[in-house]
């Protein structure tokens, strides 16, 4: 299912580049993600590379004519990481499961050996049996397998970084534990231990237990972090597992089971009660309650009958359905949603850039601090504690430093929030869309099909002298029959309801935001607003205008005005609740429409939108210019409109929110997509975005604060006044918990109650 991201195509600023979202192995901190980015960007033909440490994924935009994925993967491999271009989900899942089992085994073995090691080291004569001359050798025997086997993944990763003259978190941990283990082994082997588990010859302490426990804590932290991060990605996995692997199709009157990936448009698919629907399509026979909550966030199943659309991933609950496939398996809405969520989780929010810059230089800074602490202890401390404290400070500084918390602060929150949003029926196309939406102070809505139902009905037909209602409506319908505009559909529906035959035009041209030009039988016909009539040189008779909120469409034939048609569109039932919820968030609603002032004002009045916030008679170009101006003002405005008709305004909005309703999600340029036409998702998305930014700021404050406080303590900054410094074991425990705490804080977004009430 994640492969759907491969088909998303180009994005703004990427031109005709191919875009792929691929798993990355071997990363252990944010600095690793930066190294993968640099390696990929260093390949000629790569336009952009963004790597999410939390999601373990890289989003790469490249020119397929200049470079292929194998070359990019080779560059990443030379940097010490693996870019998984094979993307076999079953193979990858099996490998990840095996890696998880091995990690659990290393933690269990390490803990089992470290526990007696700690007891021996900390007995200090309290247990006479543990105070004999053989006990230091027992410590060595217990610590060696922990250091060599349990800690091997850390040492191997550090060696891989060393081969590329680089360093990361593994370097810090490997160096710290190696110093602790090697100094103790040297003390023991050089002259034996004077005191079991406590001091070697010359009074220098043995720190076998520190080396072992540090490695166990680091591995335990990774295990907990992996589990917590896996919970953060549950929404995407839910979408992936909703894809049905096999389906029953009707071939020559008989049912046959095939792989769902082999379904093609036009095939007849049979879905029994309790099964998930494998493809988007139209019900041809049967009726059933269909649970679409995975796609739309709507909790109640909906009755679907013959002629109605259903979507892959939905659960068929009670009746058997025969469905005509409307697309291939990799083109379903489910595939598009999974691909967009996957891609959003693989992009970076701009708020993460500061953390990335710090993470890029974090390890060298920590190494410098550790070396400085060693020099200070060796030069300034009393001789009897000089060496022991220098080693302790070195180990503590190296293991307490935690670039992981910095690297996870933003991407894990984005992962959880994008999954939560998808469950609500809201798709964030890019991570920075959360930041954009959180900062809006206004929301500008299109009118037709957004605040209204998008099904205008004819309320009056006013023919000019010499024309009948039937002739006028028939001519207008013939001119509009090829148009996709909601007003055009209303006119055509009225003509057919009156039993009028609708002719096919011999020529048709639509002019967005103004009207249409068509050839109908022997007539040249213009249908549109008053501005279009003026542009065509037609004098419009103002009769028939009653001052109501109806939309008036004018009709001309052969350059002469022949009448007008009034249509009204009902305000959506959820529009009032949406406007009230926005006000509860201190967000000002606005109306931007191509319709005339009277119908726009009527809708604004019905929804209690300030008349000063109504912009009527806007062309598509005018809408885009107005929305672009909003983006530069102090109170930034989001724009909500139809994903296709308002493409220009959605493209320049910061952010643009497209109403879905089953359209091709991948084709709209909006930053945020609503899977359904439920307007209440707009304030929910704003509230969720604000909650996400709060969590990210909390995570960053914790990650920066943790390192700023504990690294000096580990170096012994308070020792001259308190006689205390952070022990290596405590430092490793703090480091392990720091990244887990960031992930745990982010997981709160899974349960965020985001619907504000007015």
Short mmCIF file of N, CA and C in Angstrom, two decimals, residues 369-370 372-374 376-377 389-390 392-394 396-397 709-727:
data_model
loop_
_atom_site.label_atom_id
_atom_site.label_comp_id
_atom_site.label_asym_id
_atom_site.label_seq_id
_atom_site.Cartn_x
_atom_site.Cartn_y
_atom_site.Cartn_z
N UNK A 369 33.20 18.29 24.61
CA UNK A 369 32.90 18.49 26.04
C UNK A 369 33.49 17.34 26.86
N UNK A 370 33.34 16.11 26.37
CA UNK A 370 33.88 14.95 27.10
C UNK A 370 35.40 15.05 27.24
N UNK A 372 37.16 17.80 27.10
CA UNK A 372 37.44 18.91 28.01
C UNK A 372 37.27 18.52 29.46
N UNK A 373 36.23 17.70 29.75
CA UNK A 373 36.01 17.24 31.12
C UNK A 373 37.17 16.37 31.59
N UNK A 374 37.65 15.49 30.73
CA UNK A 374 38.79 14.63 31.09
C UNK A 374 40.02 15.48 31.42
N UNK A 376 40.13 18.60 32.34
CA UNK A 376 39.91 19.37 33.57
C UNK A 376 40.11 18.51 34.80
N UNK A 377 39.57 17.29 34.79
CA UNK A 377 39.73 16.41 35.95
C UNK A 377 41.19 16.02 36.15
N UNK A 389 37.83 9.81 38.43
CA UNK A 389 36.81 10.81 38.10
C UNK A 389 36.88 11.19 36.62
N UNK A 390 38.08 11.23 36.06
CA UNK A 390 38.21 11.56 34.64
C UNK A 390 37.50 10.52 33.78
N UNK A 392 35.10 8.48 34.81
CA UNK A 392 33.67 8.56 35.09
C UNK A 392 33.03 9.71 34.33
N UNK A 393 33.69 10.88 34.31
CA UNK A 393 33.15 12.03 33.59
C UNK A 393 33.08 11.75 32.09
N UNK A 394 34.13 11.14 31.56
CA UNK A 394 34.15 10.83 30.13
C UNK A 394 32.99 9.91 29.76
N UNK A 396 30.19 9.24 31.47
CA UNK A 396 28.88 9.84 31.74
C UNK A 396 28.48 10.83 30.66
N UNK A 397 29.41 11.69 30.26
CA UNK A 397 29.09 12.69 29.22
C UNK A 397 28.75 12.00 27.91
N UNK A 709 21.01 20.49 30.60
CA UNK A 709 21.16 20.31 32.05
C UNK A 709 22.05 19.12 32.38
N UNK A 710 21.79 17.97 31.75
CA UNK A 710 22.47 16.75 32.19
C UNK A 710 23.91 16.62 31.68
N UNK A 711 24.23 17.16 30.54
CA UNK A 711 25.63 17.05 30.07
C UNK A 711 26.59 17.75 31.02
N UNK A 712 26.31 18.99 31.47
CA UNK A 712 27.21 19.60 32.47
C UNK A 712 27.26 18.82 33.78
N UNK A 713 26.10 18.27 34.22
CA UNK A 713 26.11 17.48 35.44
C UNK A 713 26.98 16.24 35.28
N UNK A 714 26.89 15.61 34.10
CA UNK A 714 27.71 14.42 33.86
C UNK A 714 29.20 14.76 33.83
N UNK A 715 29.53 15.96 33.38
CA UNK A 715 30.94 16.37 33.33
C UNK A 715 31.48 16.72 34.71
N UNK A 716 30.57 16.89 35.70
CA UNK A 716 31.01 17.20 37.06
C UNK A 716 30.97 18.68 37.38
N UNK A 717 30.08 19.43 36.72
CA UNK A 717 30.03 20.88 36.92
C UNK A 717 29.71 21.26 38.36
N UNK A 718 28.93 20.43 39.07
CA UNK A 718 28.56 20.75 40.45
C UNK A 718 29.48 20.10 41.49
N UNK A 719 30.43 19.30 41.02
CA UNK A 719 31.26 18.55 41.97
C UNK A 719 32.03 19.45 42.95
N UNK A 720 32.60 20.58 42.52
CA UNK A 720 33.36 21.41 43.47
C UNK A 720 32.52 21.91 44.65
N UNK A 721 31.20 22.04 44.48
CA UNK A 721 30.35 22.57 45.54
C UNK A 721 29.57 21.48 46.27
N UNK A 722 29.24 20.39 45.55
CA UNK A 722 28.37 19.36 46.15
C UNK A 722 29.08 18.03 46.37
N UNK A 723 30.22 17.81 45.72
CA UNK A 723 30.88 16.52 45.80
C UNK A 723 30.13 15.43 45.04
N UNK A 724 29.23 15.84 44.14
CA UNK A 724 28.40 14.85 43.41
C UNK A 724 28.52 15.09 41.91
N UNK A 725 28.53 14.00 41.16
CA UNK A 725 28.43 14.08 39.70
C UNK A 725 27.56 12.92 39.22
N UNK A 726 26.98 13.06 38.07
CA UNK A 726 26.04 12.07 37.55
C UNK A 726 26.78 10.77 37.23
N UNK A 727 26.44 9.64 37.89
CA UNK A 727 27.12 8.38 37.63
C UNK A 727 26.81 7.86 36.23
#
